[in-house]
CSV table of C-alpha atoms and ligand atoms in Angstrom, one decimal:
chain,number,residue,atom,x,y,z
Q,1357,UNK,CA,-0.2,0.0,-0.1
Q,1358,UNK,CA,1.6,3.4,-0.7
Q,1359,UNK,CA,1.8,6.4,1.7
Q,1360,UNK,CA,-1.1,7.9,-0.2
Q,1361,UNK,CA,-3.9,5.5,0.2
Q,1362,UNK,CA,-3.1,5.3,4.0
Q,1363,UNK,CA,-3.8,9.0,4.5
Q,1364,UNK,CA,-7.4,10.8,5.4
Q,1365,UNK,CA,-9.3,12.3,2.1
Q,1366,UNK,CA,-8.4,15.8,3.1
Q,1367,UNK,CA,-5.0,15.1,4.1
Q,1368,UNK,CA,-4.1,13.1,1.0
Q,1369,UNK,CA,-5.7,16.2,-1.5
Q,1370,UNK,CA,-3.5,18.7,0.2
Q,1371,UNK,CA,-0.3,16.4,0.2
Q,1372,UNK,CA,-1.0,15.7,-3.5
Q,1373,UNK,CA,-1.2,19.8,-4.3
Q,1374,UNK,CA,2.0,20.4,-2.0
Q,1375,UNK,CA,4.4,17.8,-3.1
Q,1376,UNK,CA,5.6,16.9,-6.6
Q,1377,UNK,CA,4.5,13.6,-8.2
Q,1378,UNK,CA,7.4,11.6,-7.0
Q,1379,UNK,CA,6.0,12.1,-3.3
Q,1380,UNK,CA,3.2,9.9,-4.7
Q,1381,UNK,CA,5.4,6.9,-5.0
Q,1382,UNK,CA,6.1,4.6,-2.4
Q,1383,UNK,CA,9.4,6.0,-0.8
Q,1384,UNK,CA,12.8,4.4,-1.6
Q,1385,UNK,CA,15.3,4.4,0.7
Q,1386,UNK,CA,18.8,5.4,0.8
Q,1387,UNK,CA,21.6,4.8,3.6
Q,1388,UNK,CA,24.1,7.2,3.3
Q,1389,UNK,CA,27.4,6.2,5.0
Q,1390,UNK,CA,30.1,9.3,5.7
Q,1391,UNK,CA,33.9,8.7,6.3
Q,1392,UNK,CA,36.4,11.6,6.9
Q,1393,UNK,CA,35.8,15.0,7.8
Q,1394,UNK,CA,33.2,17.1,8.6
Q,1395,UNK,CA,32.6,18.7,5.2
Q,1396,UNK,CA,32.1,15.2,4.2
Q,1397,UNK,CA,29.3,14.8,7.0
Q,1398,UNK,CA,28.0,18.1,5.5
Q,1399,UNK,CA,28.0,17.0,2.3
Q,1400,UNK,CA,26.2,13.7,3.2
Q,1401,UNK,CA,23.2,15.7,4.9
Q,1402,UNK,CA,22.9,17.7,1.6
Q,1403,UNK,CA,22.7,14.6,-0.3
Q,1404,UNK,CA,20.2,13.4,2.0
Q,1405,UNK,CA,18.1,16.6,1.3
Q,1406,UNK,CA,18.3,16.3,-2.4
Q,1407,UNK,CA,17.3,12.7,-2.6
Q,1408,UNK,CA,14.4,13.3,-0.5
Q,1409,UNK,CA,13.1,15.5,-3.3
Q,1410,UNK,CA,14.3,12.4,-5.7
Q,1411,UNK,CA,11.7,10.3,-3.6
Q,1412,UNK,CA,13.9,8.7,-1.0
Q,1413,UNK,CA,14.2,8.6,2.6
Q,1414,UNK,CA,17.1,8.1,4.8
Q,1415,UNK,CA,17.4,4.9,6.5
Q,1416,UNK,CA,20.2,3.8,9.2
Q,1417,UNK,CA,20.4,0.2,7.8
Q,1418,UNK,CA,21.7,-1.5,4.8
Q,1419,UNK,CA,19.0,-4.1,4.8
Q,1420,UNK,CA,16.1,-2.0,4.0
Q,1421,UNK,CA,17.9,0.4,1.5
Q,1422,UNK,CA,17.7,0.4,-2.0
Q,1423,UNK,CA,20.6,2.6,-2.6
Q,1424,UNK,CA,23.7,2.8,-0.4
Q,1425,UNK,CA,26.0,5.8,-1.0
Q,1426,UNK,CA,29.7,5.7,0.6
Q,1427,UNK,CA,30.7,9.1,1.0
Q,1428,UNK,CA,34.6,8.6,1.0
Q,1429,UNK,CA,37.7,9.9,2.4
Q,1430,UNK,CA,41.0,9.8,0.7
Q,1431,UNK,CA,43.1,11.5,3.1
Q,1432,UNK,CA,45.0,8.4,4.6
Q,1433,UNK,CA,45.7,5.0,2.6
Q,1434,UNK,CA,43.7,3.3,5.7
Q,1435,UNK,CA,40.5,5.4,5.0
Q,1436,UNK,CA,40.9,5.0,1.3
Q,1437,UNK,CA,41.5,1.3,0.9
Q,1438,UNK,CA,38.7,0.7,3.7
Q,1439,UNK,CA,36.1,1.6,1.0
Q,1440,UNK,CA,37.0,-1.1,-1.5
Q,1441,UNK,CA,36.6,-3.6,1.2
Q,1442,UNK,CA,33.3,-2.1,2.1
Q,1443,UNK,CA,32.3,-2.2,-1.7
Q,1444,UNK,CA,33.4,-6.2,-1.7
Q,1445,UNK,CA,30.6,-6.7,1.1
Q,1446,UNK,CA,28.3,-4.3,-0.8
Q,1447,UNK,CA,28.7,-6.3,-3.9
Q,1448,UNK,CA,27.6,-9.7,-2.1
Q,1449,UNK,CA,24.4,-8.1,-0.8
Q,1450,UNK,CA,23.7,-6.6,-4.5
Q,1451,UNK,CA,24.2,-10.4,-5.9
Q,1452,UNK,CA,21.7,-11.7,-2.9
Q,1453,UNK,CA,19.2,-9.2,-4.0
Q,1454,UNK,CA,19.6,-9.1,-7.8
Q,1455,UNK,CA,16.5,-11.2,-8.6
Q,1456,UNK,CA,14.1,-9.8,-5.6
Q,1457,UNK,CA,11.7,-7.1,-5.8
Q,1458,UNK,CA,14.2,-4.6,-4.0
Q,1459,UNK,CA,17.5,-4.9,-6.0
Q,1460,UNK,CA,20.4,-2.9,-4.3
Q,1461,UNK,CA,22.4,0.2,-5.9
Q,1462,UNK,CA,25.7,1.3,-5.0
Q,1463,UNK,CA,27.1,4.9,-5.2
Q,1464,UNK,CA,30.6,6.2,-4.5
Q,1465,UNK,CA,30.8,9.9,-3.3
Q,1466,UNK,CA,33.1,12.0,-1.7
Q,1467,UNK,CA,37.2,12.3,-2.1
Q,1468,UNK,CA,38.0,8.7,-3.2
Q,1469,UNK,CA,35.4,9.1,-6.0
Q,1470,UNK,CA,37.2,12.4,-7.0
Q,1471,UNK,CA,40.7,11.0,-6.9
Q,1472,UNK,CA,39.8,7.5,-8.4
Q,1473,UNK,CA,37.0,8.3,-10.7
Q,1474,UNK,CA,36.4,5.4,-13.5
Q,1475,UNK,CA,39.1,3.3,-11.7
Q,1476,UNK,CA,36.6,2.4,-8.7
Q,1477,UNK,CA,34.3,0.7,-11.4
Q,1478,UNK,CA,37.2,-1.1,-12.5
Q,1479,UNK,CA,37.9,-2.5,-9.2
Q,1480,UNK,CA,34.7,-3.0,-8.4
Q,1481,UNK,CA,32.0,-3.4,-11.5
Q,1482,UNK,CA,29.1,-3.7,-8.9
Q,1483,UNK,CA,29.2,0.0,-8.3
Q,1484,UNK,CA,26.5,2.0,-10.2
Q,1485,UNK,CA,27.3,5.6,-9.7
Q,1486,UNK,CA,30.7,7.5,-8.9
Q,1487,UNK,CA,30.3,11.2,-7.9
Q,1488,UNK,CA,32.8,13.8,-6.8
Q,1489,UNK,CA,32.3,16.1,-3.8
Q,1490,UNK,CA,31.7,19.2,-6.5
Q,1491,UNK,CA,29.0,17.2,-8.3
Q,1492,UNK,CA,26.9,15.6,-6.2
Q,1493,UNK,CA,24.1,18.2,-6.8
Q,1494,UNK,CA,23.8,16.0,-10.0
Q,1495,UNK,CA,23.3,12.9,-8.2
Q,1496,UNK,CA,19.3,12.4,-9.3
Q,1497,UNK,CA,20.4,12.9,-12.8
Q,1498,UNK,CA,23.2,10.3,-12.5
Q,1499,UNK,CA,21.1,7.7,-10.8
Q,1500,UNK,CA,18.4,8.0,-13.9
Q,1501,UNK,CA,21.5,8.0,-16.0
Q,1502,UNK,CA,22.8,4.7,-14.4
Q,1503,UNK,CA,19.2,3.2,-14.7
Q,1504,UNK,CA,19.5,3.8,-18.4
Q,1505,UNK,CA,23.2,3.1,-19.3
Q,1506,UNK,CA,24.1,0.5,-16.5
Q,1507,UNK,CA,26.4,3.1,-14.5
Q,1508,UNK,CA,27.2,6.9,-14.3
Q,1509,UNK,CA,30.5,8.4,-13.6
Q,1510,UNK,CA,30.9,12.3,-12.7
Q,1511,UNK,CA,34.3,13.7,-11.5
Q,1512,UNK,CA,34.4,16.8,-13.9
Q,1513,UNK,CA,35.3,20.0,-11.7
Q,1514,UNK,CA,32.2,21.9,-13.0
Q,1515,UNK,CA,31.7,25.3,-13.9
Q,1516,UNK,CA,28.7,25.5,-12.2
Q,1517,UNK,CA,28.8,26.1,-8.4
Q,1518,UNK,CA,26.8,23.3,-6.8
Q,1519,UNK,CA,25.6,25.4,-3.8
Q,1520,UNK,CA,23.5,27.2,-6.8
Q,1521,UNK,CA,21.8,23.6,-7.3
Q,1522,UNK,CA,21.4,22.3,-3.8
Q,1523,UNK,CA,18.1,21.9,-2.0
Q,1524,UNK,CA,17.0,23.3,1.3
Q,1525,UNK,CA,15.9,20.8,3.8
Q,1526,UNK,CA,12.3,19.9,4.3
Q,1527,UNK,CA,10.8,20.9,7.4
Q,1528,UNK,CA,11.0,17.3,8.5
Q,1529,UNK,CA,14.3,16.8,8.0
Q,1530,UNK,CA,15.3,20.2,9.5
Q,1531,UNK,CA,13.5,19.0,12.7
Q,1532,UNK,CA,15.8,16.2,12.8
Q,1533,UNK,CA,19.1,18.3,12.4
Q,1534,UNK,CA,19.2,18.7,16.4
Q,1535,UNK,CA,20.7,21.9,18.0
Q,1536,UNK,CA,24.2,22.3,16.0
Q,1537,UNK,CA,25.1,22.4,12.4
Q,1538,UNK,CA,27.8,22.4,10.0
Q,1539,UNK,CA,27.6,24.9,7.0
Q,1540,UNK,CA,30.3,24.8,4.5
Q,1541,UNK,CA,31.6,28.6,3.7
Q,1542,UNK,CA,34.8,27.6,1.7
Q,1543,UNK,CA,36.1,24.6,-0.3
Q,1544,UNK,CA,39.5,23.5,-1.5
Q,1545,UNK,CA,43.1,24.3,-0.7
Q,1546,UNK,CA,45.4,26.6,-2.7
Q,1547,UNK,CA,48.4,25.8,-0.2
Q,1548,UNK,CA,49.7,22.3,-1.4
Q,1549,UNK,CA,51.3,21.2,1.5
Q,1550,UNK,CA,53.3,18.4,0.2
Q,1551,UNK,CA,51.6,15.4,2.1
Q,1552,UNK,CA,48.2,16.4,1.1
Q,1553,UNK,CA,45.5,15.4,-1.1
Q,1554,UNK,CA,43.0,18.0,-0.5
Q,1555,UNK,CA,44.0,20.5,-3.5
Q,1556,UNK,CA,43.6,17.1,-5.9
Q,1557,UNK,CA,40.5,15.8,-4.1
Q,1558,UNK,CA,38.5,19.0,-3.4
Q,1559,UNK,CA,40.2,21.5,-6.0
Q,1560,UNK,CA,41.0,25.1,-5.9
Q,1561,UNK,CA,40.1,27.2,-2.8
Q,1562,UNK,CA,36.6,28.7,-3.4
Q,1563,UNK,CA,34.4,30.7,-1.2
Q,1564,UNK,CA,30.6,30.8,-1.2
Q,1565,UNK,CA,28.9,33.9,-1.2
Q,1566,UNK,CA,27.9,35.6,2.1
Q,1567,UNK,CA,24.1,35.7,1.0
Q,1568,UNK,CA,24.0,32.1,0.3
Q,1569,UNK,CA,25.7,31.0,3.7
Q,1570,UNK,CA,23.7,33.5,5.7
Q,1571,UNK,CA,20.1,32.3,4.0
Q,1572,UNK,CA,21.4,28.6,5.1
Q,1573,UNK,CA,22.2,29.8,8.6
Q,1574,UNK,CA,18.7,31.7,8.7
Q,1575,UNK,CA,16.9,28.7,7.7
Q,1576,UNK,CA,18.8,26.5,10.1
Q,1577,UNK,CA,18.0,28.9,12.9
Q,1578,UNK,CA,14.2,28.8,12.1
Q,1579,UNK,CA,14.5,25.1,12.3
Q,1580,UNK,CA,16.0,25.2,15.8
Q,1581,UNK,CA,19.5,25.2,15.4
Q,1582,UNK,CA,21.4,27.2,18.0
Q,1583,UNK,CA,25.0,26.8,17.1
Q,1584,UNK,CA,26.9,26.7,13.6
Q,1585,UNK,CA,30.2,25.7,12.7
Q,1586,UNK,CA,31.7,27.1,9.6
Q,1587,UNK,CA,33.7,24.8,8.0
Q,1588,UNK,CA,36.1,24.7,4.8
Q,1589,UNK,CA,39.3,23.3,4.3
Q,1590,UNK,CA,41.1,26.2,4.7
Q,1591,UNK,CA,37.9,28.1,6.3
Q,1592,UNK,CA,40.0,31.1,7.5
Q,1593,UNK,CA,41.1,31.7,3.8
Q,1594,UNK,CA,37.6,32.5,3.6
Q,1595,UNK,CA,37.0,35.4,1.2
Q,1596,UNK,CA,33.6,35.9,-0.1
Q,1597,UNK,CA,32.1,38.9,-2.4
Q,1598,UNK,CA,28.6,40.0,-1.2
Q,1599,UNK,CA,26.1,41.0,-3.8
Q,1600,UNK,CA,27.6,44.6,-4.3
Q,1601,UNK,CA,31.1,43.2,-4.9
Q,1602,UNK,CA,32.3,44.1,-1.0
Q,1603,UNK,CA,34.7,41.7,0.0
Q,1604,UNK,CA,33.7,39.7,3.3
Q,1605,UNK,CA,36.4,38.1,5.4
Q,1606,UNK,CA,35.5,34.9,7.8
Q,1607,UNK,CA,35.3,37.7,10.9
Q,1608,UNK,CA,33.0,39.7,8.7
Q,1609,UNK,CA,30.9,36.5,7.7
Q,1610,UNK,CA,30.5,35.4,11.8
Q,1611,UNK,CA,29.6,38.8,12.7
Q,1612,UNK,CA,26.6,39.0,10.4
Q,1613,UNK,CA,25.9,35.3,11.3
Q,1614,UNK,CA,25.8,35.9,15.1
Q,1615,UNK,CA,23.4,38.5,14.4
Q,1616,UNK,CA,20.8,36.2,13.2
Q,1617,UNK,CA,18.0,35.6,15.5
Q,1618,UNK,CA,18.3,32.2,17.4
Q,1619,UNK,CA,22.1,31.8,16.7
Q,1620,UNK,CA,23.9,31.3,20.1
Q,1621,UNK,CA,27.1,30.1,19.2
Q,1622,UNK,CA,29.5,30.1,16.3
Q,1623,UNK,CA,32.6,28.1,15.6
Q,1624,UNK,CA,34.8,27.6,12.4
Q,1625,UNK,CA,37.2,24.8,11.2
Q,1626,UNK,CA,40.0,23.9,10.0
Q,1627,UNK,CA,42.2,26.8,9.8
Q,1628,UNK,CA,46.0,27.5,8.6
Q,1629,UNK,CA,48.2,29.5,10.7
Q,1630,UNK,CA,49.1,31.7,8.0
Q,1631,UNK,CA,45.8,32.8,7.6
Q,1632,UNK,CA,45.1,34.1,11.0
Q,1633,UNK,CA,44.1,37.5,10.1
Q,1634,UNK,CA,44.1,40.8,12.5
Q,1635,UNK,CA,40.3,40.6,12.4
Q,1636,UNK,CA,39.7,37.1,12.9
Q,1637,UNK,CA,42.0,37.4,16.1
Q,1638,UNK,CA,40.3,40.6,17.0
Q,1639,UNK,CA,36.6,38.6,16.4
Q,1640,UNK,CA,37.9,36.2,19.5
Q,1641,UNK,CA,38.0,39.2,21.8
Q,1642,UNK,CA,34.9,41.0,20.4
Q,1643,UNK,CA,32.4,38.5,19.3
Q,1644,UNK,CA,30.5,37.2,22.2
Q,1645,UNK,CA,29.0,34.4,20.0
Q,1646,UNK,CA,32.1,33.0,18.7
Q,1647,UNK,CA,33.3,30.1,21.1
Q,1648,UNK,CA,36.8,30.1,22.7
Q,1649,UNK,CA,38.0,27.1,21.1
Q,1650,UNK,CA,40.3,27.0,18.0
Q,1651,UNK,CA,41.5,23.9,16.2
Q,1652,UNK,CA,44.9,25.4,14.3
Q,1653,UNK,CA,46.7,22.7,12.9
Q,1654,UNK,CA,50.6,23.0,13.1
Q,1655,UNK,CA,51.6,19.4,11.9
Q,1656,UNK,CA,55.3,19.6,13.0
Q,1657,UNK,CA,57.2,21.4,15.6
Q,1658,UNK,CA,60.5,21.2,13.4
Q,1659,UNK,CA,61.3,23.9,11.1
Q,1660,UNK,CA,63.0,21.6,8.9
Q,1661,UNK,CA,60.2,19.4,8.5
Q,1662,UNK,CA,57.4,22.1,8.1
Q,1663,UNK,CA,59.6,23.5,5.3
Q,1664,UNK,CA,59.7,20.1,3.6
Q,1665,UNK,CA,55.7,20.0,4.3
Q,1666,UNK,CA,55.7,23.3,2.5
Q,1667,UNK,CA,53.9,24.8,5.4
Q,1668,UNK,CA,55.3,28.4,4.8
Q,1669,UNK,CA,56.0,29.0,8.6
Q,1670,UNK,CA,58.2,28.2,11.2
Q,1671,UNK,CA,57.5,26.6,14.7
Q,1672,UNK,CA,58.1,30.4,16.1
Q,1673,UNK,CA,55.7,31.9,13.9
Q,1674,UNK,CA,52.9,29.4,15.0
Q,1675,UNK,CA,54.0,30.1,18.6
Q,1676,UNK,CA,53.9,33.7,18.1
Q,1677,UNK,CA,50.6,33.4,16.5
Q,1678,UNK,CA,49.2,31.7,19.4
Q,1679,UNK,CA,50.3,34.3,21.7
Q,1680,UNK,CA,48.7,37.0,19.8
Q,1681,UNK,CA,45.5,34.9,19.6
Q,1682,UNK,CA,45.7,34.3,23.5
Q,1683,UNK,CA,46.3,38.0,24.2
Q,1684,UNK,CA,42.7,38.7,22.3
Q,1685,UNK,CA,41.1,35.7,24.1
Q,1686,UNK,CA,43.1,34.4,27.3
Q,1687,UNK,CA,40.8,31.5,27.9
Q,1688,UNK,CA,40.9,30.2,24.7
Q,1689,UNK,CA,41.4,26.1,24.0
Q,1690,UNK,CA,43.6,25.1,21.2
Q,1691,UNK,CA,43.9,21.8,19.3
Q,1692,UNK,CA,46.1,20.8,16.5
Q,1693,UNK,CA,46.8,18.0,14.1
Q,1694,UNK,CA,49.9,16.4,14.1
Q,1695,UNK,CA,51.8,14.2,11.7
Q,1696,UNK,CA,54.5,11.6,12.8
Q,1697,UNK,CA,56.9,10.1,10.4
Q,1698,UNK,CA,57.1,12.6,7.8
Q,1699,UNK,CA,59.8,11.6,5.2
Q,1700,UNK,CA,63.2,12.7,6.9
Q,1701,UNK,CA,61.8,13.1,10.2
Q,1702,UNK,CA,64.6,12.5,12.4
Q,1703,UNK,CA,64.7,12.0,16.4
Q,1704,UNK,CA,65.4,15.4,16.6
Q,1705,UNK,CA,62.7,16.7,14.7
Q,1706,UNK,CA,60.3,14.6,16.3
Q,1707,UNK,CA,61.5,16.1,20.0
Q,1708,UNK,CA,61.2,19.8,18.3
Q,1709,UNK,CA,57.1,18.7,17.9
Q,1710,UNK,CA,57.1,17.2,21.6
Q,1711,UNK,CA,58.6,20.6,22.7
Q,1712,UNK,CA,55.9,22.6,20.7
Q,1713,UNK,CA,53.4,21.0,22.3
Q,1714,UNK,CA,54.7,21.6,25.9
Q,1715,UNK,CA,55.2,25.3,25.0
Q,1716,UNK,CA,51.9,25.5,23.4
Q,1717,UNK,CA,49.6,23.4,25.3
Q,1718,UNK,CA,46.6,22.1,23.7
Q,1719,UNK,CA,43.2,21.3,24.9
Q,1720,UNK,CA,43.0,18.2,22.5
Q,1721,UNK,CA,44.7,17.1,19.3
Q,1722,UNK,CA,44.7,14.7,16.3
Q,1723,UNK,CA,47.7,13.0,15.2
Q,1724,UNK,CA,48.4,10.8,12.3
Q,1725,UNK,CA,51.2,8.3,11.0
Q,1726,UNK,CA,52.4,10.0,8.0
Q,1727,UNK,CA,50.5,8.0,4.7
Q,1728,UNK,CA,52.0,7.9,1.4
Q,1729,UNK,CA,49.4,9.7,-1.0
Q,1730,UNK,CA,49.9,8.9,-4.7
Q,1731,UNK,CA,50.4,12.1,-6.7
Q,1732,UNK,CA,51.6,14.1,-3.6
Q,1733,UNK,CA,55.1,15.6,-3.8
Q,1734,UNK,CA,56.0,13.8,-0.3
Q,1735,UNK,CA,55.1,10.6,-1.8
Q,1736,UNK,CA,58.5,10.6,-4.0
Q,1737,UNK,CA,60.8,11.9,-1.4
Q,1738,UNK,CA,63.5,9.6,-0.1
Q,1739,UNK,CA,63.8,8.8,3.6
Q,1740,UNK,CA,60.5,7.6,4.2
Q,1741,UNK,CA,60.4,6.5,7.7
Q,1742,UNK,CA,59.9,2.9,8.5
Q,1743,UNK,CA,56.5,1.8,10.5
Q,1744,UNK,CA,57.9,0.7,13.9
Q,1745,UNK,CA,59.7,4.3,14.1
Q,1746,UNK,CA,56.0,6.0,13.3
Q,1747,UNK,CA,54.5,3.9,15.8
Q,1748,UNK,CA,56.8,4.3,18.4
Q,1749,UNK,CA,56.6,8.3,17.9
Q,1750,UNK,CA,52.9,8.5,17.7
Q,1751,UNK,CA,52.5,6.4,21.2
Q,1752,UNK,CA,55.0,9.0,22.5
Q,1753,UNK,CA,53.0,12.0,20.9
Q,1754,UNK,CA,49.9,10.5,22.4
Q,1755,UNK,CA,51.0,10.3,25.8
Q,1756,UNK,CA,51.9,13.9,25.8
Q,1757,UNK,CA,48.7,15.1,24.2
Q,1758,UNK,CA,46.7,12.9,26.4
Q,1759,UNK,CA,48.0,14.4,29.7
Q,1760,UNK,CA,47.5,17.8,28.6
Q,1761,UNK,CA,43.8,16.9,27.6
Q,1762,UNK,CA,43.6,15.5,30.9
Q,1763,UNK,CA,45.0,18.5,32.8
Q,1764,UNK,CA,42.7,21.1,30.5
Q,1765,UNK,CA,39.9,18.8,31.5
Q,1766,UNK,CA,40.4,18.3,35.1
Q,1767,UNK,CA,41.1,22.3,35.2
Q,1768,UNK,CA,37.4,22.7,34.4
Q,1769,UNK,CA,36.0,21.1,37.5
Q,1770,UNK,CA,34.5,23.5,40.0
Q,1771,UNK,CA,34.0,25.9,37.2
Q,1772,UNK,CA,30.4,27.2,36.3
Q,1773,UNK,CA,30.2,27.2,32.5
Q,1774,UNK,CA,27.5,27.6,29.7
Q,1775,UNK,CA,26.7,24.3,28.2
Q,1776,UNK,CA,24.5,24.3,25.0
Q,1777,UNK,CA,22.3,20.9,25.4
Q,1778,UNK,CA,22.5,18.9,22.3
Q,1779,UNK,CA,20.9,15.5,23.0
Q,1780,UNK,CA,19.8,12.8,25.3
Q,1781,UNK,CA,22.6,10.9,27.1
Q,1782,UNK,CA,23.2,7.2,27.3
Q,1783,UNK,CA,21.8,6.7,30.8
Q,1784,UNK,CA,18.1,7.7,31.6
Q,1785,UNK,CA,17.3,11.3,32.7
Q,1786,UNK,CA,20.6,12.4,31.5
Q,1787,UNK,CA,21.2,15.0,28.7
Q,1788,UNK,CA,24.5,15.8,26.7
Q,1789,UNK,CA,25.9,19.2,25.6
Q,1790,UNK,CA,29.0,21.2,24.9
Q,1791,UNK,CA,30.9,23.7,27.0
Q,1792,UNK,CA,32.6,26.5,25.2
Q,1793,UNK,CA,35.7,24.9,25.0
Q,1794,UNK,CA,33.9,21.9,23.1
Q,1795,UNK,CA,34.0,19.6,26.1
Q,1796,UNK,CA,30.9,17.0,26.3
Q,1797,UNK,CA,28.9,17.4,29.5
Q,1798,UNK,CA,26.7,14.9,30.8
Q,1799,UNK,CA,24.0,16.4,33.3
Q,1800,UNK,CA,20.8,14.7,35.1
Q,1801,UNK,CA,18.5,17.0,33.6
Q,1802,UNK,CA,14.9,17.3,31.9
Q,1803,UNK,CA,15.2,16.5,28.3
Q,1804,UNK,CA,13.3,20.1,27.8
Q,1805,UNK,CA,16.8,21.8,28.2
Q,1806,UNK,CA,18.0,20.3,25.0
Q,1807,UNK,CA,18.5,23.4,22.6
Q,1808,UNK,CA,19.2,25.9,25.6
Q,1809,UNK,CA,22.4,27.2,26.9
Q,1810,UNK,CA,22.3,26.6,30.7
Q,1811,UNK,CA,25.0,27.4,33.4
Q,1812,UNK,CA,26.5,24.2,34.8
Q,1813,UNK,CA,28.9,23.5,37.5
Q,1814,UNK,CA,31.3,20.8,36.3
Q,1815,UNK,CA,31.8,18.4,39.2
Q,1816,UNK,CA,33.9,15.7,37.6
Q,1817,UNK,CA,36.3,14.8,34.8
Q,1818,UNK,CA,36.4,11.8,33.0
Q,1819,UNK,CA,38.5,10.3,30.2
Q,1820,UNK,CA,36.1,11.6,27.3
Q,1821,UNK,CA,33.6,13.9,28.9
Q,1822,UNK,CA,32.8,15.8,31.7
Q,1823,UNK,CA,30.2,15.6,34.5
Q,1824,UNK,CA,28.1,18.6,36.1
Q,1825,UNK,CA,24.7,19.9,37.6
Q,1826,UNK,CA,22.8,22.7,36.8
Q,1827,UNK,CA,23.7,25.9,38.6
F,62,5AD,N1,49.4,11.4,6.4
F,62,5AD,C1,49.0,11.6,7.6
F,62,5AD,N2,48.1,12.4,7.9
F,62,5AD,C2,47.6,13.2,7.0
F,62,5AD,N3,46.9,14.5,7.3
F,62,5AD,C3,46.6,14.9,6.0
F,62,5AD,N4,47.6,14.2,5.1
F,62,5AD,C4,48.1,13.4,5.6
F,62,5AD,C5,48.9,12.3,5.3
F,62,5AD,N5,49.4,12.2,3.9
F,62,5AD,C6,46.6,14.7,8.5
F,62,5AD,C7,46.9,16.3,9.0
F,62,5AD,C8,45.7,17.3,8.4
F,62,5AD,C9,44.4,16.0,8.8
F,62,5AD,C10,43.0,16.5,8.2
F,62,5AD,O1,44.8,15.0,8.4
F,62,5AD,O2,47.3,16.5,9.7
F,62,5AD,O3,45.6,18.2,9.4
F,63,SF4,FE1,39.2,13.1,3.9
F,63,SF4,FE2,40.2,15.5,3.0
F,63,SF4,FE3,38.0,14.7,1.5
F,63,SF4,FE4,37.5,15.6,4.3
F,63,SF4,S1,38.4,16.6,2.5
F,63,SF4,S2,36.7,13.9,3.2
F,63,SF4,S3,39.4,14.7,5.2
F,63,SF4,S4,40.2,13.7,2.0
């Protein structure tokens, strides 16, 4: 029985008028599995918005999905290779359902799609659609094309802007978004760090227009979102031009976003140290809605390695920049990314990284073993570091970073902090939110507080989250 037959007559007629013809058909289901960074998570949400218009609703399980989309990440070899093992399993599922009433279709989106293109179908012919991060606004067309021709691949960098073609979320989907949302404001990268695939998978640096971003933030705020995180691979290089051709920096954009009714908190990620402009640093002092947390990857503390990475700054440049940021906002919490075992990294280079961490002190950090990425300049460097050395350095780095994280979390015990509650906790009667410093806090409190910023006294610090009570 279709949806429409189960509705009372008057609702059905309104439903028919309001919705397009696809809405009459029984809904097909799509499972979108997203890997990698926040931008991929954002893209997955936008694909879901778009596919709803195409007659799909999202499901969390593969078994009832008509379409599975793997939204992939190419940043390290592990992430990338994992996709092919996932595809192997999906091929079996597709075979099992080949003669059933509900065949399975498989799409690969995201950065592996962009990097590998046709190669994906060569390695796994069960894939129906391959679509790059700049082309997923065409997903509906590509699925139809795959129906007609057997497959569709689109990884060209298009001339048109995908943001002009994406679809605003329906009320229903908006209501499911919760309290905090990502909004892509900038994409791609022109920095060409020698280890990194991003310039090749996401293309050249481009910024969305402020109008388009602010319209999206307004829509989200109307749907109950209280916190937006503006995202970009190089977000602080954001440079939008408004309708009158006036330049708009990230700081300017955040000021405008903060003025939107309902928006209580603003964050941004990920930043490059070289793009911490004066007005952005000043915004950390002047803009109340801008949260005192900054993810500012440094990758290494060795000048020699920073140069080989083409980071275009020294360790001291980074430390000085942090000093200026802390002068503007003394309580700011910092986090960073580190790579260990970059080609040629000596014990002395590695110790310089530990020294930088000791000097700066971070609230949290991410750390990775260097992973060779085909096509990047560092892949062809000699002096690749052996796996055992990488593991040993990673463990030492982790120890230091963990101890700083514990110290940071413990220091908040006894303090009163504003917590924006986001969801129910794992235990009955508990709700979970975030402090300004991006720490998760669990509190025994009524679920009606979800969506509100409430003062909480931190009573305890665990390994990954804090506990507190409403003041
Ligand atoms: N190997 C290991 N880590 C990498 N990153 C990017 N490229 C590589 C690579 N080839 C890390 C960087 C970056 C984060 C998103 O991933 O630290 O900041
Ligand atoms: Fe992974 Fe980078 Fe692509 Fe994000 S942009 S999905 S981190 S490769």
